[in-house]
Amino acid sequence: MASARQGNARAQFLTGVCYYTGEGVGKDLKEAFQWFSRAAQQGDPESQFYLGVMHECGEGVEQDAKKAFEWYLLAAGQEYAPAQHNVGNFYYKGVGTEKDLKKAVKWLTLAAMRGIPQSQNLLGLCCTEGLGMEQDFKEASRWYTLSAQQGLADAQNNLGILYERGLGVPQDFKEAFKWFSAAARQGYFAAQNNLGTLYDRGLGVRQDWKKAFELYSLAAAQGYGMAQSNLGKMYETGRGVRQDLKKAFDLYLSAAQQGEADGQNNVGVMYERGMGIPQNLKEAFKWFSAAARQENAWAQNNLGAMYYYGRGVPQDPKEAFQWFSLSAAQGNSSAQKNLGLLYEYGQGAEKDLKEAFQWFSLAAVQGENDARYRLGLLYENGKGVDKDVKEACKWYALAAEQGYAAAQDNLGTMYEGGQGVEKDLKEAFKWYLASARQGNSNAQYHLARMYLKGAGVEQDYREAVKWYGKAAEQNVPAAQFGLGLLYLTGNGTEQDEAEGRKWIAKAAEQGLEEARDMLKLLDDLFPKQNGED
């Protein structure tokens, strides 16, 4: 203390530290401020730094970010690394000075080179986002690694993200798992959520929904919106926990109210479908809009669908086109397919089959089965692209193998007719049956014909009646006609002229010429007696 009173700057700094921490003396922030000020006036960088901290936090002095910046800058000019970090941070945030990302990068680089982990992490973020410098994921990985190796949880999590996505480093889910785990052990909520995602999807670790649920729960309990949204999805689907739609909705809403875009979109979905909450299309529209404004691709697609169908908002195909376009540009396969449909039918945009083909192609390669089916149709019919039945078969097959009923039916037709594939009636029967069992009316009709003719399967009139009946109930005129004939002849069922006439009449009402001719023939051969209907 005596040396400090005699003007020794180092002693003055140490005296200030004692008063600041309460070590050896009673804690007194105002007294600490006085001693730091005396040493700082003599150019002591550590005292200048502490004065910056006290002004920044309002400790022993009125809070003043501008003065804090001034003191940090003085200390940073003397190559004091913690002050260099804070100067960089202030420039990064625009606190106490005008925001300047290039100057932020300059000071953060100086501090990072002196081993400050927070600077290394923030510099990595600048590299990742291209802030104040060109985007450089490789450089980002270098800085994140240096920081992560010093144990900074935020950097460990950021490094895990790069490995998860293969940005600047080879994609490596095991390495991502390692770094997310390191950060999660420190209780870092974002890493707990990211680690939960790896367990949820079985990436870099054996899939374990219960473990994912535990990790999402830990992060959600800290108020992390993304984890609340992920936890909500587990309650919605019943993965790792008993399904509870009300709980799912509550979690989504909590995330949404924090501005978390996935949560907002999910709240919209719940309102739209009436899941865990009474259906409310206006609320759905509101939440989809909130998420869409944050450029959430699924919300943009869902908002487009509401405009297209006029759900919760007046029908507007042009507005639907705008939202589908924004979502599709982000790679959302559902939106790409929807955009293709608008171009195909000229809704909200001028009809353009080539554009439809392009968007269906983008969605199809991402596994969108409806797009695969529609791409097959374009190839089969030579619309928007040169006719190519082999290519049509390829896309029908991809969708059919994933259980898409319309594609299964079309693939059956290709095998039956030997178009794009070698003719194979058994294979045709297989695909017709798969589609018919899903309720596809055209496939039910085709299947009935196969049973009737004994094509690809043993002839069976009873099965023919059964499948004609299912298709006829769905108003397929050819099936109604076929069913009527079987009733007239008594093949596969008891002969019943009245029932036969009924179904043939239904087919005739739908404009089937064969049915009209048959009714006329029946009337000529078997004229109705007086009094008969």
Coordinates of C-alpha atoms in Angstrom, one line a residue:
M1 CA 0.0 0.0 0.0
A2 CA 2.9 2.4 0.9
S3 CA 4.5 1.8 -2.5
A4 CA 1.1 2.5 -4.2
R5 CA 0.8 5.8 -2.3
Q6 CA 4.3 6.7 -3.5
G7 CA 3.1 6.4 -7.1
N8 CA 4.3 2.9 -8.1
A9 CA 2.0 2.0 -11.0
R10 CA 2.3 -1.8 -10.5
A11 CA 1.5 -1.4 -6.8
Q12 CA -1.4 0.8 -7.6
F13 CA -2.8 -1.8 -10.0
L14 CA -2.4 -4.6 -7.4
T15 CA -4.1 -2.4 -4.7
G16 CA -7.0 -1.8 -7.2
V17 CA -7.3 -5.6 -7.7
C18 CA -7.5 -6.2 -3.9
Y19 CA -10.3 -3.7 -3.6
Y20 CA -12.0 -5.0 -6.7
T21 CA -12.0 -8.7 -5.5
G22 CA -12.1 -8.0 -1.8
E23 CA -8.9 -10.0 -1.3
G24 CA -7.2 -8.9 2.0
V25 CA -9.4 -5.9 2.3
G26 CA -13.1 -5.1 2.2
K27 CA -14.5 -5.1 -1.3
D28 CA -14.8 -1.5 -2.4
L29 CA -15.4 -0.9 -6.1
K30 CA -15.2 2.9 -5.9
E31 CA -11.8 2.6 -4.1
A32 CA -10.7 0.0 -6.7
F33 CA -11.7 2.5 -9.5
Q34 CA -9.5 5.2 -7.9
W35 CA -6.4 3.0 -7.7
F36 CA -6.9 1.7 -11.3
S37 CA -7.3 5.3 -12.5
R38 CA -4.0 6.4 -10.9
A39 CA -2.1 3.4 -12.5
A40 CA -3.9 3.9 -15.8
Q41 CA -2.8 7.5 -16.0
Q42 CA 0.7 6.2 -15.8
G43 CA 0.0 4.0 -18.8
D44 CA -0.5 0.7 -17.0
P45 CA -2.4 -1.5 -19.6
E46 CA -3.9 -3.9 -17.1
S47 CA -5.3 -1.0 -15.1
Q48 CA -6.7 0.6 -18.3
F49 CA -8.3 -2.8 -19.1
Y50 CA -10.0 -2.9 -15.6
L51 CA -11.2 0.6 -16.0
G52 CA -12.8 -0.5 -19.3
V53 CA -14.5 -3.4 -17.5
M54 CA -15.8 -1.2 -14.7
H55 CA -17.2 1.3 -17.2
E56 CA -18.7 -1.4 -19.3
C57 CA -20.4 -3.1 -16.4
G58 CA -21.2 0.0 -14.3
E59 CA -19.0 -1.2 -11.4
G60 CA -18.0 1.6 -9.0
V61 CA -18.8 4.1 -11.7
E62 CA -21.7 4.9 -14.0
Q63 CA -22.0 2.5 -16.9
D64 CA -20.6 4.1 -20.0
A65 CA -19.8 1.9 -23.0
K66 CA -18.0 4.7 -24.9
K67 CA -15.5 5.3 -22.0
A68 CA -15.1 1.6 -21.7
F69 CA -14.1 1.4 -25.3
E70 CA -11.6 4.2 -24.9
W71 CA -9.9 2.5 -22.0
Y72 CA -9.8 -0.8 -23.8
L73 CA -8.4 0.8 -26.9
L74 CA -5.5 2.4 -24.8
A75 CA -4.7 -1.0 -23.3
A76 CA -5.0 -2.8 -26.6
G77 CA -2.6 -0.3 -28.1
Q78 CA 0.0 -1.6 -25.7
E79 CA -0.6 -5.2 -27.0
Y80 CA -2.6 -6.3 -23.9
A81 CA -4.4 -9.3 -25.4
P82 CA -7.6 -9.3 -23.3
A83 CA -8.1 -5.6 -24.2
Q84 CA -7.5 -6.4 -27.9
H85 CA -10.3 -9.0 -27.7
N86 CA -12.7 -6.5 -26.1
V87 CA -11.9 -3.8 -28.7
G88 CA -12.6 -6.3 -31.4
N89 CA -15.8 -7.4 -29.7
F90 CA -17.0 -3.8 -29.3
Y91 CA -16.3 -3.2 -33.0
Y92 CA -18.1 -6.4 -33.8
K93 CA -21.2 -5.5 -31.9
G94 CA -21.1 -1.7 -32.4
V95 CA -21.0 -1.1 -28.7
G96 CA -19.3 2.1 -27.5
T97 CA -18.2 2.8 -31.0
E98 CA -19.5 2.6 -34.6
K99 CA -19.8 -1.0 -35.8
D100 CA -16.9 -1.9 -38.0
L101 CA -16.4 -5.6 -38.9
K102 CA -13.0 -5.1 -40.6
K103 CA -11.6 -3.4 -37.5
A104 CA -13.2 -6.1 -35.4
V105 CA -11.3 -8.8 -37.4
K106 CA -8.1 -6.8 -37.1
W107 CA -8.2 -6.7 -33.3
L108 CA -9.6 -10.1 -32.8
T109 CA -6.8 -11.5 -35.0
L110 CA -4.2 -9.8 -32.7
A111 CA -5.8 -11.3 -29.6
A112 CA -6.4 -14.7 -31.2
M113 CA -2.7 -14.9 -32.1
R114 CA -1.9 -14.3 -28.5
G115 CA -4.1 -17.3 -27.5
I116 CA -7.3 -15.7 -26.3
P117 CA -9.8 -18.5 -26.9
Q118 CA -12.8 -16.2 -27.1
S119 CA -11.1 -14.2 -29.8
Q120 CA -10.2 -17.4 -31.7
N121 CA -13.8 -18.5 -31.5
L122 CA -15.3 -15.1 -32.6
L123 CA -12.7 -14.9 -35.4
G124 CA -13.8 -18.4 -36.5
L125 CA -17.4 -17.1 -36.6
C126 CA -16.3 -14.1 -38.8
C127 CA -14.6 -16.6 -41.1
T128 CA -17.7 -18.8 -41.2
E129 CA -20.2 -16.0 -41.9
G130 CA -17.9 -13.8 -44.0
L131 CA -18.0 -10.9 -41.6
G132 CA -15.4 -8.3 -42.2
M133 CA -13.6 -10.7 -44.4
E134 CA -14.2 -13.3 -47.2
Q135 CA -16.0 -16.4 -46.1
D136 CA -13.4 -19.1 -45.4
F137 CA -14.5 -22.3 -43.7
K138 CA -11.0 -23.8 -43.6
E139 CA -9.7 -20.8 -41.8
A140 CA -12.7 -21.0 -39.5
S141 CA -12.0 -24.6 -38.6
R142 CA -8.4 -23.6 -37.7
W143 CA -9.5 -20.9 -35.3
Y144 CA -12.3 -23.0 -33.8
T145 CA -9.9 -25.8 -33.2
L146 CA -7.4 -23.6 -31.4
S147 CA -10.2 -22.3 -29.2
A148 CA -11.8 -25.7 -28.7
Q149 CA -8.6 -27.2 -27.6
Q150 CA -8.5 -24.7 -24.8
G151 CA -11.9 -25.9 -23.6
L152 CA -14.2 -23.1 -24.8
A153 CA -17.6 -24.8 -25.1
D154 CA -18.9 -22.4 -27.8
A155 CA -15.9 -23.1 -30.0
Q156 CA -16.2 -26.9 -29.4
N157 CA -19.8 -26.7 -30.5
N158 CA -18.9 -24.5 -33.6
L159 CA -16.2 -27.0 -34.6
G160 CA -18.7 -29.8 -34.2
I161 CA -21.0 -28.0 -36.6
L162 CA -18.3 -27.8 -39.3
Y163 CA -17.6 -31.5 -39.0
E164 CA -21.3 -32.3 -39.1
R165 CA -21.8 -30.3 -42.3
G166 CA -18.4 -30.9 -43.9
L167 CA -17.5 -27.2 -44.1
G168 CA -13.8 -26.5 -44.3
V169 CA -13.1 -30.0 -43.1
P170 CA -14.1 -33.5 -44.4
Q171 CA -17.6 -34.4 -43.1
D172 CA -17.1 -36.6 -40.1
F173 CA -20.1 -37.3 -37.8
K174 CA -17.9 -39.1 -35.3
E175 CA -15.6 -36.0 -35.0
A176 CA -18.8 -33.9 -34.7
F177 CA -20.0 -36.2 -31.9
K178 CA -16.7 -35.8 -30.1
W179 CA -16.8 -32.0 -30.1
F180 CA -20.5 -31.7 -29.3
S181 CA -20.0 -34.1 -26.4
A182 CA -17.1 -32.0 -25.0
A183 CA -19.2 -28.9 -25.1
A184 CA -22.3 -30.7 -23.8
R185 CA -20.4 -32.0 -20.8
Q186 CA -19.9 -28.3 -19.8
G187 CA -23.7 -27.8 -19.9
Y188 CA -23.6 -25.8 -23.1
F189 CA -27.3 -25.9 -24.3
A190 CA -26.6 -25.5 -28.1
A191 CA -24.2 -28.5 -28.0
Q192 CA -26.7 -30.6 -25.9
N193 CA -29.2 -29.9 -28.6
N194 CA -26.8 -30.7 -31.5
L195 CA -25.6 -33.9 -29.7
G196 CA -29.3 -34.9 -29.3
T197 CA -29.7 -34.5 -33.0
L198 CA -26.9 -36.9 -33.7
Y199 CA -28.5 -39.5 -31.4
D200 CA -31.9 -38.7 -32.9
R201 CA -30.7 -39.4 -36.4
G202 CA -28.0 -42.0 -35.7
L203 CA -25.2 -39.9 -37.1
G204 CA -21.7 -40.8 -35.8
V205 CA -23.3 -42.8 -33.0
R206 CA -25.9 -45.6 -32.7
Q207 CA -29.4 -44.1 -33.0
D208 CA -30.9 -43.7 -29.5
W209 CA -34.2 -41.7 -29.2
K210 CA -34.2 -41.9 -25.4
K211 CA -30.7 -40.4 -25.3
A212 CA -31.8 -37.7 -27.8
F213 CA -34.8 -37.0 -25.6
E214 CA -32.6 -36.6 -22.5
L215 CA -30.3 -34.2 -24.3
Y216 CA -33.1 -32.1 -25.9
S217 CA -34.7 -31.9 -22.5
L218 CA -31.5 -30.6 -20.8
A219 CA -31.1 -27.9 -23.5
A220 CA -34.9 -27.1 -23.5
A221 CA -34.8 -26.6 -19.7
Q222 CA -32.3 -23.8 -20.3
G223 CA -34.8 -22.1 -22.5
Y224 CA -33.1 -23.0 -25.8
G225 CA -35.8 -22.6 -28.5
M226 CA -34.3 -25.0 -31.0
A227 CA -34.2 -27.7 -28.4
Q228 CA -37.7 -27.0 -27.4
S229 CA -38.7 -27.4 -31.0
N230 CA -36.8 -30.7 -31.3
L231 CA -38.3 -32.0 -28.1
G232 CA -41.7 -31.0 -29.3
K233 CA -41.2 -33.1 -32.4
M234 CA -40.4 -36.1 -30.2
Y235 CA -43.6 -35.6 -28.3
E236 CA -45.5 -35.1 -31.6
T237 CA -44.2 -38.3 -33.2
G238 CA -43.8 -40.4 -30.0
R239 CA -40.1 -41.0 -30.5
G240 CA -38.3 -41.7 -27.3
V241 CA -41.3 -40.7 -25.3
R242 CA -45.1 -41.4 -25.2
Q243 CA -46.9 -39.3 -27.8
D244 CA -48.4 -36.2 -26.4
L245 CA -49.7 -33.6 -28.9
K246 CA -50.6 -31.1 -26.2
K247 CA -47.1 -31.2 -24.8
A248 CA -45.7 -30.9 -28.3
F249 CA -47.7 -27.9 -29.0
D250 CA -46.7 -26.2 -25.7
L251 CA -43.0 -26.8 -26.5
Y252 CA -43.4 -25.5 -30.1
L253 CA -45.2 -22.4 -28.8
S254 CA -42.5 -21.7 -26.2
A255 CA -39.8 -21.9 -29.0
A256 CA -42.0 -19.8 -31.3
Q257 CA -42.5 -17.0 -28.8
Q258 CA -38.7 -16.7 -28.6
G259 CA -38.6 -16.2 -32.3
E260 CA -37.3 -19.6 -33.2
A261 CA -38.4 -20.2 -36.8
D262 CA -38.8 -24.0 -36.7
G263 CA -41.0 -23.6 -33.6
Q264 CA -43.1 -21.0 -35.4
N265 CA -43.6 -23.2 -38.4
N266 CA -44.5 -26.2 -36.2
V267 CA -47.0 -24.2 -34.3
G268 CA -48.5 -23.3 -37.6
V269 CA -48.7 -26.9 -38.6
M270 CA -50.4 -27.8 -35.3
Y271 CA -53.0 -25.1 -35.8
E272 CA -53.5 -26.0 -39.4
R273 CA -54.2 -29.7 -38.7
G274 CA -55.8 -29.3 -35.3
M275 CA -53.2 -31.3 -33.5
G276 CA -53.0 -30.8 -29.7
I277 CA -55.1 -27.6 -30.2
P278 CA -58.4 -26.8 -32.0
Q279 CA -57.9 -26.1 -35.7
N280 CA -57.4 -22.4 -36.4
L281 CA -56.4 -21.6 -39.9
K282 CA -55.9 -17.9 -39.2
E283 CA -53.5 -18.7 -36.3
A284 CA -51.7 -21.2 -38.7
F285 CA -51.3 -18.4 -41.3
K286 CA -50.0 -16.0 -38.6
W287 CA -47.3 -18.4 -37.4
F288 CA -46.3 -19.6 -40.9
S289 CA -45.9 -15.9 -41.9
A290 CA -43.7 -15.2 -38.9
A291 CA -41.4 -18.1 -39.7
A292 CA -41.5 -17.4 -43.4
R293 CA -40.2 -13.8 -42.8
Q294 CA -37.2 -15.4 -41.1
E295 CA -36.6 -17.3 -44.4
N296 CA -37.7 -20.7 -42.9
A297 CA -38.1 -22.8 -46.1
W298 CA -40.8 -25.1 -44.7
A299 CA -42.8 -22.2 -43.5
Q300 CA -42.5 -20.5 -46.9
N301 CA -43.8 -23.7 -48.5
N302 CA -46.6 -24.0 -46.0
L303 CA -47.6 -20.4 -46.5
G304 CA -47.6 -20.9 -50.3
A305 CA -49.9 -23.9 -49.8
M306 CA -52.4 -21.8 -47.7
Y307 CA -52.5 -19.1 -50.5
Y308 CA -52.9 -21.8 -53.1
Y309 CA -55.8 -23.6 -51.4
G310 CA -57.3 -20.4 -49.8
R311 CA -56.9 -21.7 -46.3
G312 CA -57.1 -19.0 -43.7
V313 CA -56.5 -16.4 -46.4
P314 CA -58.1 -15.6 -49.7
Q315 CA -57.0 -17.9 -52.5
D316 CA -54.2 -16.3 -54.5
P317 CA -52.1 -18.5 -56.8
K318 CA -49.7 -15.7 -57.6
E319 CA -48.9 -15.2 -53.9
A320 CA -48.5 -19.0 -53.6
F321 CA -46.1 -18.9 -56.5
Q322 CA -44.0 -16.2 -54.8
W323 CA -43.7 -18.2 -51.5
F324 CA -43.1 -21.5 -53.3
S325 CA -40.3 -19.8 -55.3
L326 CA -38.6 -18.5 -52.2
S327 CA -38.7 -21.9 -50.5
A328 CA -37.7 -23.8 -53.6
A329 CA -34.7 -21.5 -54.1
Q330 CA -33.5 -22.8 -50.6
G331 CA -33.7 -26.4 -51.9
N332 CA -37.0 -27.4 -50.2
S333 CA -38.1 -30.4 -52.3
S334 CA -41.8 -30.0 -51.5
A335 CA -41.8 -26.4 -52.7
Q336 CA -39.8 -27.4 -55.8
K337 CA -42.5 -29.9 -56.6
N338 CA -45.3 -27.4 -55.9
L339 CA -43.6 -24.8 -58.1
G340 CA -43.4 -27.4 -60.8
L341 CA -47.1 -28.0 -60.5
L342 CA -47.9 -24.3 -60.9
Y343 CA -45.8 -24.1 -64.0
E344 CA -47.3 -27.3 -65.4
Y345 CA -50.9 -26.1 -65.0
G346 CA -50.2 -22.3 -65.5
Q347 CA -51.4 -21.3 -62.1
G348 CA -49.9 -18.1 -60.6
A349 CA -47.4 -18.1 -63.5
E350 CA -47.5 -18.6 -67.3
K351 CA -47.7 -22.3 -68.2
D352 CA -44.2 -23.6 -68.9
L353 CA -43.6 -27.3 -69.1
K354 CA -39.9 -26.9 -69.4
E355 CA -39.8 -25.0 -66.2
A356 CA -42.1 -27.6 -64.6
F357 CA -39.6 -30.3 -65.8
Q358 CA -36.7 -28.4 -64.2
W359 CA -38.4 -28.1 -60.8
F360 CA -39.7 -31.6 -60.8
S361 CA -36.2 -32.8 -61.5
L362 CA -34.7 -30.9 -58.6
A363 CA -37.3 -32.3 -56.2
A364 CA -37.1 -35.8 -57.6
V365 CA -33.4 -36.2 -57.0
Q366 CA -34.1 -35.2 -53.4
G367 CA -36.5 -38.1 -53.1
E368 CA -39.8 -36.3 -53.5
N369 CA -42.0 -39.1 -54.7
D370 CA -44.7 -37.0 -56.2
A371 CA -42.1 -35.2 -58.2
R372 CA -40.6 -38.5 -59.4
Y373 CA -44.0 -39.6 -60.5
R374 CA -44.7 -36.4 -62.3
L375 CA -41.3 -36.4 -63.9
G376 CA -42.1 -39.9 -65.2
L377 CA -45.3 -38.5 -66.7
L378 CA -43.4 -35.8 -68.5
Y379 CA -40.9 -38.3 -69.9
E380 CA -43.6 -40.7 -70.9
N381 CA -45.7 -38.1 -72.8
G382 CA -42.8 -36.0 -74.1
K383 CA -44.0 -32.8 -72.4
G384 CA -41.3 -30.3 -71.5
V385 CA -38.7 -32.8 -72.4
D386 CA -38.0 -35.3 -75.3
K387 CA -40.1 -38.4 -74.9
D388 CA -38.2 -41.2 -73.2
V389 CA -40.2 -44.2 -71.9
K390 CA -37.1 -45.8 -70.4
E391 CA -36.5 -42.7 -68.3
A392 CA -40.2 -42.6 -67.4
C393 CA -39.9 -46.1 -66.1
K394 CA -36.9 -45.2 -64.1
W395 CA -38.7 -42.4 -62.2
Y396 CA -41.9 -44.4 -61.8
A397 CA -39.8 -47.3 -60.3
L398 CA -38.1 -45.0 -57.8
A399 CA -41.4 -43.6 -56.6
A400 CA -43.1 -47.0 -56.7
E401 CA -40.5 -48.7 -54.6
Q402 CA -41.2 -46.0 -51.9
G403 CA -44.9 -47.0 -52.0
Y404 CA -46.2 -44.2 -54.1
A405 CA -49.5 -45.6 -55.4
A406 CA -49.9 -43.7 -58.7
A407 CA -46.4 -44.5 -59.7
Q408 CA -46.9 -48.2 -58.9
D409 CA -50.0 -48.2 -61.2
N410 CA -48.1 -46.5 -64.0
L411 CA -45.1 -48.8 -63.6
G412 CA -47.5 -51.8 -63.9
T413 CA -48.9 -50.3 -67.1
M414 CA -45.3 -50.0 -68.5
Y415 CA -44.6 -53.6 -67.7
E416 CA -47.9 -54.8 -69.1
G417 CA -47.3 -53.0 -72.4
G418 CA -43.6 -53.5 -72.6
Q419 CA -42.9 -49.8 -72.7
G420 CA -39.4 -48.8 -71.6
V421 CA -39.0 -52.2 -70.0
E422 CA -39.3 -55.8 -71.2
K423 CA -42.9 -56.9 -71.2
D424 CA -43.6 -58.8 -67.9
L425 CA -47.2 -59.5 -66.9
K426 CA -46.3 -61.0 -63.6
E427 CA -44.3 -57.8 -62.7
A428 CA -47.3 -55.7 -64.0
F429 CA -49.6 -57.7 -61.7
K430 CA -47.3 -57.1 -58.8
W431 CA -47.3 -53.4 -59.1
Y432 CA -51.1 -53.2 -59.8
L433 CA -51.7 -55.2 -56.7
A434 CA -49.4 -52.9 -54.6
S435 CA -51.2 -49.8 -55.8
A436 CA -54.7 -51.3 -55.7
R437 CA -54.2 -52.2 -52.0
Q438 CA -53.6 -48.5 -51.3
G439 CA -57.0 -47.7 -52.9
N440 CA -55.8 -46.5 -56.3
S441 CA -58.9 -46.8 -58.4
N442 CA -57.0 -47.1 -61.8
A443 CA -54.9 -49.9 -60.4
Q444 CA -57.9 -51.7 -59.0
Y445 CA -59.4 -51.6 -62.5
H446 CA -56.2 -52.8 -64.1
L447 CA -55.9 -55.6 -61.5
A448 CA -59.5 -56.7 -62.2
R449 CA -58.6 -57.0 -65.9
M450 CA -55.6 -59.1 -65.1
Y451 CA -57.7 -61.5 -63.0
L452 CA -60.4 -61.5 -65.7
K453 CA -57.9 -62.5 -68.5
G454 CA -55.6 -64.6 -66.4
A455 CA -52.7 -62.3 -67.3
G456 CA -49.8 -62.5 -65.0
V457 CA -51.9 -64.4 -62.5
E458 CA -54.3 -67.4 -62.6
Q459 CA -57.7 -66.4 -64.0
D460 CA -60.1 -65.7 -61.2
Y461 CA -63.5 -64.2 -61.9
R462 CA -64.3 -63.7 -58.2
E463 CA -61.2 -61.6 -57.8
A464 CA -62.1 -59.8 -60.9
V465 CA -65.6 -58.9 -59.5
K466 CA -64.0 -57.8 -56.2
W467 CA -61.5 -55.4 -57.8
Y468 CA -63.9 -54.1 -60.4
G469 CA -66.3 -53.4 -57.6
K470 CA -63.7 -51.4 -55.6
A471 CA -62.9 -49.3 -58.7
A472 CA -66.5 -49.0 -59.7
E473 CA -67.4 -47.6 -56.3
Q474 CA -64.8 -44.9 -57.0
N475 CA -66.6 -44.1 -60.3
V476 CA -64.1 -45.6 -62.8
P477 CA -66.5 -46.0 -65.8
A478 CA -64.6 -48.8 -67.4
A479 CA -64.7 -50.7 -64.1
Q480 CA -68.4 -50.1 -63.7
F481 CA -68.9 -51.4 -67.3
G482 CA -66.8 -54.5 -66.6
L483 CA -68.6 -55.2 -63.3
G484 CA -71.9 -54.8 -65.0
L485 CA -70.9 -57.4 -67.7
L486 CA -69.9 -59.9 -65.0
Y487 CA -73.2 -59.5 -63.3
L488 CA -75.0 -60.1 -66.6
T489 CA -73.0 -63.2 -67.4
G490 CA -72.8 -64.5 -63.8
N491 CA -69.1 -65.0 -63.9
G492 CA -67.6 -64.7 -60.4
T493 CA -70.9 -63.8 -58.9
E494 CA -74.6 -64.7 -59.1
Q495 CA -76.2 -63.7 -62.4
D496 CA -78.2 -60.5 -61.8
E497 CA -79.5 -58.6 -64.8
A498 CA -80.7 -55.7 -62.7
E499 CA -77.4 -55.2 -61.0
G500 CA -75.6 -55.6 -64.3
R501 CA -77.8 -52.9 -65.9
K502 CA -77.3 -50.6 -62.9
W503 CA -73.5 -50.6 -63.2
I504 CA -73.5 -50.3 -67.0
A505 CA -75.9 -47.4 -66.7
K506 CA -73.6 -45.7 -64.3
A507 CA -70.7 -46.1 -66.8
A508 CA -73.0 -44.7 -69.6
E509 CA -73.9 -41.7 -67.5
Q510 CA -70.2 -40.9 -67.3
G511 CA -70.0 -40.9 -71.1
L512 CA -68.6 -44.4 -71.8
E513 CA -69.7 -45.2 -75.3
E514 CA -69.4 -48.9 -74.9
A515 CA -71.8 -48.8 -72.0
R516 CA -74.3 -46.8 -74.0
D517 CA -74.1 -49.3 -76.8
M518 CA -74.6 -52.2 -74.4
L519 CA -77.6 -50.6 -72.8
K520 CA -79.2 -50.1 -76.2
L521 CA -78.4 -53.7 -77.1
L522 CA -79.9 -55.0 -73.9
D523 CA -83.0 -52.9 -74.5
D524 CA -83.3 -54.3 -78.0
L525 CA -82.7 -57.9 -76.9
F526 CA -84.6 -57.8 -73.7
P527 CA -87.2 -55.1 -73.9
K528 CA -88.6 -54.0 -70.5
Q529 CA -92.1 -55.3 -69.8
N530 CA -94.8 -52.8 -69.0
G531 CA -94.5 -51.7 -65.3
E532 CA -90.8 -52.4 -65.1
D533 CA -88.5 -49.6 -64.1

